[in-house]
Each structure stands twice: as structure tokens, then as C-alpha cells.
PDB file of C-alpha atoms in Angstrom:
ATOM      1  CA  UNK Q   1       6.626  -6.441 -16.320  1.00 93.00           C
ATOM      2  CA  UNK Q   2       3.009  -6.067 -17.268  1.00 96.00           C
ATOM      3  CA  UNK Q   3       0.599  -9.074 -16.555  1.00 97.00           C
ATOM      4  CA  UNK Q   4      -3.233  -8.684 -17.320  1.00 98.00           C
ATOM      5  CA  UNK Q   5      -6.086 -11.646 -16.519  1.00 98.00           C
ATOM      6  CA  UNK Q   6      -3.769 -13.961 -15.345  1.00 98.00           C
ATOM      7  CA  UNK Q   7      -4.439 -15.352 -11.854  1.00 98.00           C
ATOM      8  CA  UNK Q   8      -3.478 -18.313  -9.085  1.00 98.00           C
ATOM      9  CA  UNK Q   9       0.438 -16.919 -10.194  1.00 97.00           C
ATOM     10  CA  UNK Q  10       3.119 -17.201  -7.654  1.00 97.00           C
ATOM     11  CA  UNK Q  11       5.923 -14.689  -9.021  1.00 97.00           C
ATOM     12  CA  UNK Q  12       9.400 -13.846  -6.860  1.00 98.00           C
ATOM     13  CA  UNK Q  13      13.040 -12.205  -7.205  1.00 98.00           C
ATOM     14  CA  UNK Q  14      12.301  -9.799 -10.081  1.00 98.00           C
ATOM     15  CA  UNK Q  15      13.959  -6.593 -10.370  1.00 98.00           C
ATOM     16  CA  UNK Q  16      12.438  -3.824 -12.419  1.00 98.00           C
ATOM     17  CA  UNK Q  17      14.412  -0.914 -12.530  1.00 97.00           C
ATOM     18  CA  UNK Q  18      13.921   2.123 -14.965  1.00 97.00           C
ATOM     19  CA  UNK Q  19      11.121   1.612 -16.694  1.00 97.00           C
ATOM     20  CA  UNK Q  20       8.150   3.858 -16.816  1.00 96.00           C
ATOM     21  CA  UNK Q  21       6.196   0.925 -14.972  1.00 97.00           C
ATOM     22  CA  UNK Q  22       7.794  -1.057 -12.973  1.00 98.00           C
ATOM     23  CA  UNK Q  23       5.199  -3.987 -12.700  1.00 98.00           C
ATOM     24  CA  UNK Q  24       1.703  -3.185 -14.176  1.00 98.00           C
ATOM     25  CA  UNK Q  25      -0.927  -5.668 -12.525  1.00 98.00           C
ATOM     26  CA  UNK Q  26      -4.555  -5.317 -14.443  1.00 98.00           C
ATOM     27  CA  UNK Q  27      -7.487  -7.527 -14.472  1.00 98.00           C
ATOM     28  CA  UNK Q  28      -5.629  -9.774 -12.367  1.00 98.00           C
ATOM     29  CA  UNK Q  29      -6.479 -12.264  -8.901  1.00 98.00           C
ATOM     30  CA  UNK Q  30      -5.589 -14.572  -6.597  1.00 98.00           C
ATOM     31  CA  UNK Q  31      -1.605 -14.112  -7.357  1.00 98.00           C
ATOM     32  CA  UNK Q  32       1.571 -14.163  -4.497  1.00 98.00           C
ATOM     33  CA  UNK Q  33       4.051 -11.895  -5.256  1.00 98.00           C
ATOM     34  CA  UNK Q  34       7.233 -11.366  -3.523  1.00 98.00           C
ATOM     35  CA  UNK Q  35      10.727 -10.608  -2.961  1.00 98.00           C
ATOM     36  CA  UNK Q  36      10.492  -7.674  -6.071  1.00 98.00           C
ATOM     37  CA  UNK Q  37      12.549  -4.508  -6.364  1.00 98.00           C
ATOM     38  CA  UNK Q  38      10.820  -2.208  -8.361  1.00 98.00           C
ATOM     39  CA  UNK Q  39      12.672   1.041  -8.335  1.00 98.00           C
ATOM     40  CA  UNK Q  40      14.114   3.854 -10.053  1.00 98.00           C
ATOM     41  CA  UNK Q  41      10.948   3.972 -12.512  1.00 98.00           C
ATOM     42  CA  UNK Q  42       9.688   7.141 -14.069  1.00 97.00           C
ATOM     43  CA  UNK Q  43       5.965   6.346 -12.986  1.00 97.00           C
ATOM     44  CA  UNK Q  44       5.283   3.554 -10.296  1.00 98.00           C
ATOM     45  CA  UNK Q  45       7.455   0.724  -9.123  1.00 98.00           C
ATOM     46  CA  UNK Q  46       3.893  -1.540  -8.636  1.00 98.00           C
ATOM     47  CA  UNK Q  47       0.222  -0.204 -10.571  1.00 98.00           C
ATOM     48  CA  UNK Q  48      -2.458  -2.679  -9.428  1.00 98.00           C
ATOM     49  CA  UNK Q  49      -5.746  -2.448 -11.450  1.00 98.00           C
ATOM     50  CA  UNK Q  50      -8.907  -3.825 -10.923  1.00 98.00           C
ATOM     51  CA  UNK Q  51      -6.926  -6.635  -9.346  1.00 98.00           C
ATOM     52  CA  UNK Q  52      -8.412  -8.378  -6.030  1.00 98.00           C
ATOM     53  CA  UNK Q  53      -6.745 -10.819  -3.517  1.00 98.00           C
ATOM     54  CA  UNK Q  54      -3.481 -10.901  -4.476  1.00 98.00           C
ATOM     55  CA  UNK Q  55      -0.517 -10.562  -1.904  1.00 98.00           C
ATOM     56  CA  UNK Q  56       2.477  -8.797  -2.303  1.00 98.00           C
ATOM     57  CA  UNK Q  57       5.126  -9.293   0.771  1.00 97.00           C
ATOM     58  CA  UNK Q  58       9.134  -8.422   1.388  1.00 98.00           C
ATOM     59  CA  UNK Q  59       9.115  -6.401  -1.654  1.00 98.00           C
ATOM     60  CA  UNK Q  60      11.195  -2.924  -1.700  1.00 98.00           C
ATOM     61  CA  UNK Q  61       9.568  -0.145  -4.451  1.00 98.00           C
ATOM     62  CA  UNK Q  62      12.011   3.250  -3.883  1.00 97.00           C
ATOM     63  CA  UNK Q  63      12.953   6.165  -6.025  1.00 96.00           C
ATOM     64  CA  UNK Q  64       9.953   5.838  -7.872  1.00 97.00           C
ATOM     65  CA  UNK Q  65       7.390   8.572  -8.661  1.00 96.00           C
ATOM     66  CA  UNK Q  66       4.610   5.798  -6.437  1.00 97.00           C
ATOM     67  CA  UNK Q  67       6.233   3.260  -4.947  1.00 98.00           C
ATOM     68  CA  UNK Q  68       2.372   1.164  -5.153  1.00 98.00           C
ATOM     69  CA  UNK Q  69      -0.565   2.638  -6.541  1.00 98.00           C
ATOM     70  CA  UNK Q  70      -3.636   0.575  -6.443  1.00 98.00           C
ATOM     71  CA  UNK Q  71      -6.596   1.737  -8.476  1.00 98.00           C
ATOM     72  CA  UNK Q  72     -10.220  -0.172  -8.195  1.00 98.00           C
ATOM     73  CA  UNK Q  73      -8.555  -3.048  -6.186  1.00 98.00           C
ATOM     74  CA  UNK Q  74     -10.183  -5.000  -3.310  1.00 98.00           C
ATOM     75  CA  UNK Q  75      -9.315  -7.279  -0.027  1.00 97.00           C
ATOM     76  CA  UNK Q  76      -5.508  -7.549  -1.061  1.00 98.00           C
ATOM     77  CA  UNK Q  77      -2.501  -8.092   1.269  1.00 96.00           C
ATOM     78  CA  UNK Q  78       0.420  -5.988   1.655  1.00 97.00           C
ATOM     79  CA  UNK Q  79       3.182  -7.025   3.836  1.00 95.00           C
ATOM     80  CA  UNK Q  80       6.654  -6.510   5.025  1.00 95.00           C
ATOM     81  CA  UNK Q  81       7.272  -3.494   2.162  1.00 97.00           C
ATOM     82  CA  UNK Q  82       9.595  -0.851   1.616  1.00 97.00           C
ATOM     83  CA  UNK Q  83       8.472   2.016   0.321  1.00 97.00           C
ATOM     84  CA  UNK Q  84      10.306   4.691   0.349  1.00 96.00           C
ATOM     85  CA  UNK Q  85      12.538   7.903  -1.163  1.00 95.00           C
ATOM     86  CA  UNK Q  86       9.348   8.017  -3.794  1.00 96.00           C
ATOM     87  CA  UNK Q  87       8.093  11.583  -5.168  1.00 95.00           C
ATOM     88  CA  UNK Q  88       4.760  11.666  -4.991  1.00 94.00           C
ATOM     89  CA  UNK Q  89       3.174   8.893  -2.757  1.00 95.00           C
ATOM     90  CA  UNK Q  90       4.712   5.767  -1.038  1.00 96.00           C
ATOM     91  CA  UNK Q  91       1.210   4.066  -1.219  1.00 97.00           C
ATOM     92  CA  UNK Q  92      -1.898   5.421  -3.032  1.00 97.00           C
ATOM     93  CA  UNK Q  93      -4.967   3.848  -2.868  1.00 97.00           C
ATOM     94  CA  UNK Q  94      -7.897   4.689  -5.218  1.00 97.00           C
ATOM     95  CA  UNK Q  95     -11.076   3.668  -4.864  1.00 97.00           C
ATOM     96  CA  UNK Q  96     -10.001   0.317  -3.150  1.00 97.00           C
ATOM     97  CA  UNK Q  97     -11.703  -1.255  -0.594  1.00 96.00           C
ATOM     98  CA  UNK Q  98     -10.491  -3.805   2.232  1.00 93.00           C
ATOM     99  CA  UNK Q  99      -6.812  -4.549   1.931  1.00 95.00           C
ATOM    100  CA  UNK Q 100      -4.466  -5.157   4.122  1.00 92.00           C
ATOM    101  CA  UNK Q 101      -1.391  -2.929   4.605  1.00 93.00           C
ATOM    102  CA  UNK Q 102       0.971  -4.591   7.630  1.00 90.00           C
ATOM    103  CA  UNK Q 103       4.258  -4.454   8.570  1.00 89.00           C
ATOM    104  CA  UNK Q 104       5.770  -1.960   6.348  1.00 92.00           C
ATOM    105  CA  UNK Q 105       7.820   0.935   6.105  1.00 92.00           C
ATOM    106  CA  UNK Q 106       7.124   3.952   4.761  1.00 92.00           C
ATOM    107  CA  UNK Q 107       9.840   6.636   4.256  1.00 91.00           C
ATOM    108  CA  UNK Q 108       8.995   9.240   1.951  1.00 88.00           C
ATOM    109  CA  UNK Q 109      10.181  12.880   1.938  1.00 80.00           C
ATOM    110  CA  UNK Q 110      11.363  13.955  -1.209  1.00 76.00           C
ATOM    111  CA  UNK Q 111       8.689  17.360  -0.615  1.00 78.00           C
ATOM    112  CA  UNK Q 112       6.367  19.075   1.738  1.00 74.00           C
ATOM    113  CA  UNK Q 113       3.939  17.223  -0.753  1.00 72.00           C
ATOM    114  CA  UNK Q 114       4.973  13.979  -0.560  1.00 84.00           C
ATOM    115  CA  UNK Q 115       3.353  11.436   1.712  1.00 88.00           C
ATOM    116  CA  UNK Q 116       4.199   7.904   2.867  1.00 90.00           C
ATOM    117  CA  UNK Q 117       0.230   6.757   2.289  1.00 91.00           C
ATOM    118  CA  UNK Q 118      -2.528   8.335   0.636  1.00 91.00           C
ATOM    119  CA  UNK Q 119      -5.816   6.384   0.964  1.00 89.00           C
ATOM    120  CA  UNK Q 120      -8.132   9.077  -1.101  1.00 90.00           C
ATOM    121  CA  UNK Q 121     -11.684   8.530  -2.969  1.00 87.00           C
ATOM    122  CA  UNK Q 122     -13.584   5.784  -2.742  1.00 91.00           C
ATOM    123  CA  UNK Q 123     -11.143   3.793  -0.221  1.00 92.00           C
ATOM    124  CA  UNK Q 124     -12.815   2.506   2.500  1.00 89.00           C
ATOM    125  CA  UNK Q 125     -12.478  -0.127   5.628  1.00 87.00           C
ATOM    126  CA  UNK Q 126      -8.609  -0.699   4.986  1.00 88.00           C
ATOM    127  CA  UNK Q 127      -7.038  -1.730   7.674  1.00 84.00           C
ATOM    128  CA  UNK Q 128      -3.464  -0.779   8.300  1.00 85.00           C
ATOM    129  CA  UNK Q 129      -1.305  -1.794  11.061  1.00 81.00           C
ATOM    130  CA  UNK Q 130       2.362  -2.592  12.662  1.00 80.00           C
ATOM    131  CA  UNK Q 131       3.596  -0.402   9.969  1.00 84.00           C
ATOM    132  CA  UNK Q 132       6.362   2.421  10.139  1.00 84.00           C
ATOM    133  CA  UNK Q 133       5.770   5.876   8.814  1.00 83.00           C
ATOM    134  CA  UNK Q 134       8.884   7.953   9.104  1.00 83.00           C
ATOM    135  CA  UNK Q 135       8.306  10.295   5.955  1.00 82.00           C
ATOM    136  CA  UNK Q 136       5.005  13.034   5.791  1.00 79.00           C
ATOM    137  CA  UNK Q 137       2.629  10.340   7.135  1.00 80.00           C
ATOM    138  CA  UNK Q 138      -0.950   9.382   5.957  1.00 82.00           C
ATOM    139  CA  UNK Q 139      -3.454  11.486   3.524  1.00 83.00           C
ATOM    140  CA  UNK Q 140      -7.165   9.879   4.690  1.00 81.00           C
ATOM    141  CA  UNK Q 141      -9.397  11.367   2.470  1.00 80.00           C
ATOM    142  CA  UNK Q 142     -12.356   8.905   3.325  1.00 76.00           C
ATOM    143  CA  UNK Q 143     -12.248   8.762   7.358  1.00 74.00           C
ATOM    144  CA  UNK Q 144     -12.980   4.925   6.998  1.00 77.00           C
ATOM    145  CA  UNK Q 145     -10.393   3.067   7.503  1.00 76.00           C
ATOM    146  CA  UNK Q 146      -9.174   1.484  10.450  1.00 73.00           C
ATOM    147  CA  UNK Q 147      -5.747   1.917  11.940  1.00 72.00           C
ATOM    148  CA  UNK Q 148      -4.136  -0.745  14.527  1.00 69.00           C
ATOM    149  CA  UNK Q 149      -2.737   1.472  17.332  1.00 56.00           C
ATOM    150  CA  UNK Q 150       0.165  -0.877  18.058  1.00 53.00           C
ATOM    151  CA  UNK Q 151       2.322  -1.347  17.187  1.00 54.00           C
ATOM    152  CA  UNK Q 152       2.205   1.001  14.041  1.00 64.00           C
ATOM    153  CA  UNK Q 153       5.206   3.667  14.441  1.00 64.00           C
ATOM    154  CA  UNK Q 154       4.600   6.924  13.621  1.00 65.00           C
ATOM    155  CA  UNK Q 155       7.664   9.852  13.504  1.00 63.00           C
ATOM    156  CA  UNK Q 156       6.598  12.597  15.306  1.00 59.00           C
ATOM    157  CA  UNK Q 157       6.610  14.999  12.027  1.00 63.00           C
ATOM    158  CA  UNK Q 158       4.264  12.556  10.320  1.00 63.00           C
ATOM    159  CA  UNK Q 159       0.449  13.318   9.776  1.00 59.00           C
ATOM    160  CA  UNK Q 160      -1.473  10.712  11.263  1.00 58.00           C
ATOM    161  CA  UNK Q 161      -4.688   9.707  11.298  1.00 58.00           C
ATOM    162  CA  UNK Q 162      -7.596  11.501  13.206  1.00 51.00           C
ATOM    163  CA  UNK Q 163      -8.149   9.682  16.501  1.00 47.00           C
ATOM    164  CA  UNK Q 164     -11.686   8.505  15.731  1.00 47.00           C
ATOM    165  CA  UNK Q 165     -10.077   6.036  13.257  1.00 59.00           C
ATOM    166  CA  UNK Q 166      -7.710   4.459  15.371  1.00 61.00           C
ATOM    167  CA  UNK Q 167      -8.738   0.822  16.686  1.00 62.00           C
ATOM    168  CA  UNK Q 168      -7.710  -1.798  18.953  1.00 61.00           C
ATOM    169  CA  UNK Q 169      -5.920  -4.683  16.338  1.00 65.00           C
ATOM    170  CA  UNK Q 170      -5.145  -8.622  17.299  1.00 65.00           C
ATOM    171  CA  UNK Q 171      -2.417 -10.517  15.040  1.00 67.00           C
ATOM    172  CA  UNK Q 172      -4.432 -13.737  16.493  1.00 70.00           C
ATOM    173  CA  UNK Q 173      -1.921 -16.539  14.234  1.00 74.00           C
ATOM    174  CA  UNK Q 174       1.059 -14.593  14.669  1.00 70.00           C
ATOM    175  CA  UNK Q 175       1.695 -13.908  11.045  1.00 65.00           C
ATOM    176  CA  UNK Q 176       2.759 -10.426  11.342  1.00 60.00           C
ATOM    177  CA  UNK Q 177      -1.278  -9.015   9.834  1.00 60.00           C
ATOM    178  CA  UNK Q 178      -3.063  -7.408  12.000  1.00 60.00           C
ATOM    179  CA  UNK Q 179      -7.380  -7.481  12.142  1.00 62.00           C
ATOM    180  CA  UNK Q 180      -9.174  -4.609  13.903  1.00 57.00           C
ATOM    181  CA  UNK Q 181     -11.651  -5.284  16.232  1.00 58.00           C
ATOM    182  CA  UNK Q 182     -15.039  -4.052  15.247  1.00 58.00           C
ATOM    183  CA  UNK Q 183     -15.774  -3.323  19.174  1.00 58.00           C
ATOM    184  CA  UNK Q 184     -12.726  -0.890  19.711  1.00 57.00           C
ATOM    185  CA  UNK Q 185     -13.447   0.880  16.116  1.00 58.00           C
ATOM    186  CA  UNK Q 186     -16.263   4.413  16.617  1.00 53.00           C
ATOM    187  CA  UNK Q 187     -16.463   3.476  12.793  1.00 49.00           C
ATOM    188  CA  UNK Q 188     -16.308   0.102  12.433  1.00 43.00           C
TER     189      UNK Q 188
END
């Protein structure tokens, strides 16, 4: 599924399995996606590009070589995901700035280099929270994002972040995302 300048969507229940993408999102705002399985695809089960504010919930991307890889996209929402059995990365952020990534679970093993998230150049003040990582844990190439203590689970082989990043986090309207508090953050 590829889908380019197109925004204010609302998209749900689509399956894209073996493909080389499974959804390619460029150029693209303001959208809801959810409910998608995007897995068993040669490349990425989700590529967001230069796409901002969109939210992607209870969506499963597995088996793929990125389960989401989000390139030069800002202040989106990522909730409720599955991400897991994928090659390379489970999530891989690139030079994107202020999303949201709550309530997820992140599972990825397949080698010693594969990592559940990788948040590497240019991706800053992300906040991540009440999310599982029970594969190789988090890359932070930045230091500068902020990570919700609780309850975010982390297996005790996974990498996790350095404790300078970690923050104090209120879900104030019970939705299940998560907001650091800039008091309890040394970087925020």
C-alpha cells in the first residue's frame, strides 16, 4: 500500500503481507491508522516519510526486515503495537523528532544485532513509555529522548537506556500515552 500527500485519512483492517513494502507513508499528515498487519515483507512492514501527526495504534508489523521505520517524521503517535520477530530493527527512527511511542511491544531477536528500537541521528525529545521490550532493547544514539520509568518493561537482557534519560511520566486522561514531566527529566 503506498499513499503519498494524502492527509485527514482514517485507514483500518489491512493486511500487507509479502511485499517489499508493506505500507509506504510519504508526504503524508494528519491520518489514523489502525488495526494493520504488515508482515512477512522483504523491507519494512510500515516506512513513514516526511509524514507528521499521524497515529498508528493496535497494529502488529512481524517478520519483517523493520517492523516501522520512520525517516524525517515529527510529533506522531504510536500505540498499542507489535513489533516483533523483525531482522534488523523493531522501530527505527531517523531524524524524527517528538513522537510518541506507548504501549507497545517490542520482541526482536532474530541476532546479536538486532534491536527492538533504534532512535539514531537526528531523533530527539521522543518520548517513549508503558512499552515492553523483551528482544535486544533500545539503540539511543542522540541521548535526548525521554523515557517514562513506569510502567515501561524491560527484560533483563535488554539494553536500556542510560539513566540520565529516564523521567517521571503521567497518563493524565487515562488513554494509555504517557507525557514526561519536564521537572523529573536532567534533559528535559
Amino acid at each position: 500500500l503506498y499513499i503519498q500527500s494524502s492527509h485527514n485519512n482514517t485507514l483500518t483492517q489491512i493486511t500487507s503481507t509479502q511485499n517489499y513494502y508493506g505500507l509506504y507513508i510519504q508526504s503524508s499528515h494528519n491520518n489514523t491508522l489502525s488495526s494493520l498487519n504488515a508482515s512477512q515483507n522483504s523491507d519494512y512492514g510500515l516506512y513513514l516519510y516526511s509524514s507528521d501527526s499521524n497515529t498508528i495504534q493496535s497494529s502488529d508489523f512481524s517478520k519483517n526486515q523493520y517492523g516501522l521505520y520512520l525517516s524525517s517524521s515529527h510529533s506522531n503517535i504510536l500505540s498499542s503495537l507489535n513489533s516483533s520477530q523483525n531482522s534488523n530493527r523493531g522501530l527505527y527512527l531517523y531524524y524524527s523528532v517528538s513522537n510518541s511511542i506507548q504501549s507497545s511491544s517490542f520482541n526482536n531477536t532474530a541476532s546479536t544485532s538486532t534491536y527492538d528500537m533504534d532512535l539514531a541521528s537526528g531523533s530527539t525529545a521522543n518520548t517513549i513509555g508503558g512499552n515492553s521490550f523483551h528482544g535486544r532493547g533500545v539503540i539511543d544514539d542522540t541521548l535526548s529522548n525521554f523515557y517514562c520509568l513506569t510502567p515501561s518493561y524491560f527484560d533483563p537482557n535488554a539494553l536500556e537506556p542510560v539513566a540520565s534519560q529516564i523521567c517521571s511520566c503521567v497518563d493524565s486522561d487515562s488513554d494509555g500515552t504517557y507525557a514526561y514531566n519536564a521537572a523529573s527529566c536532567p534533559i528535559g
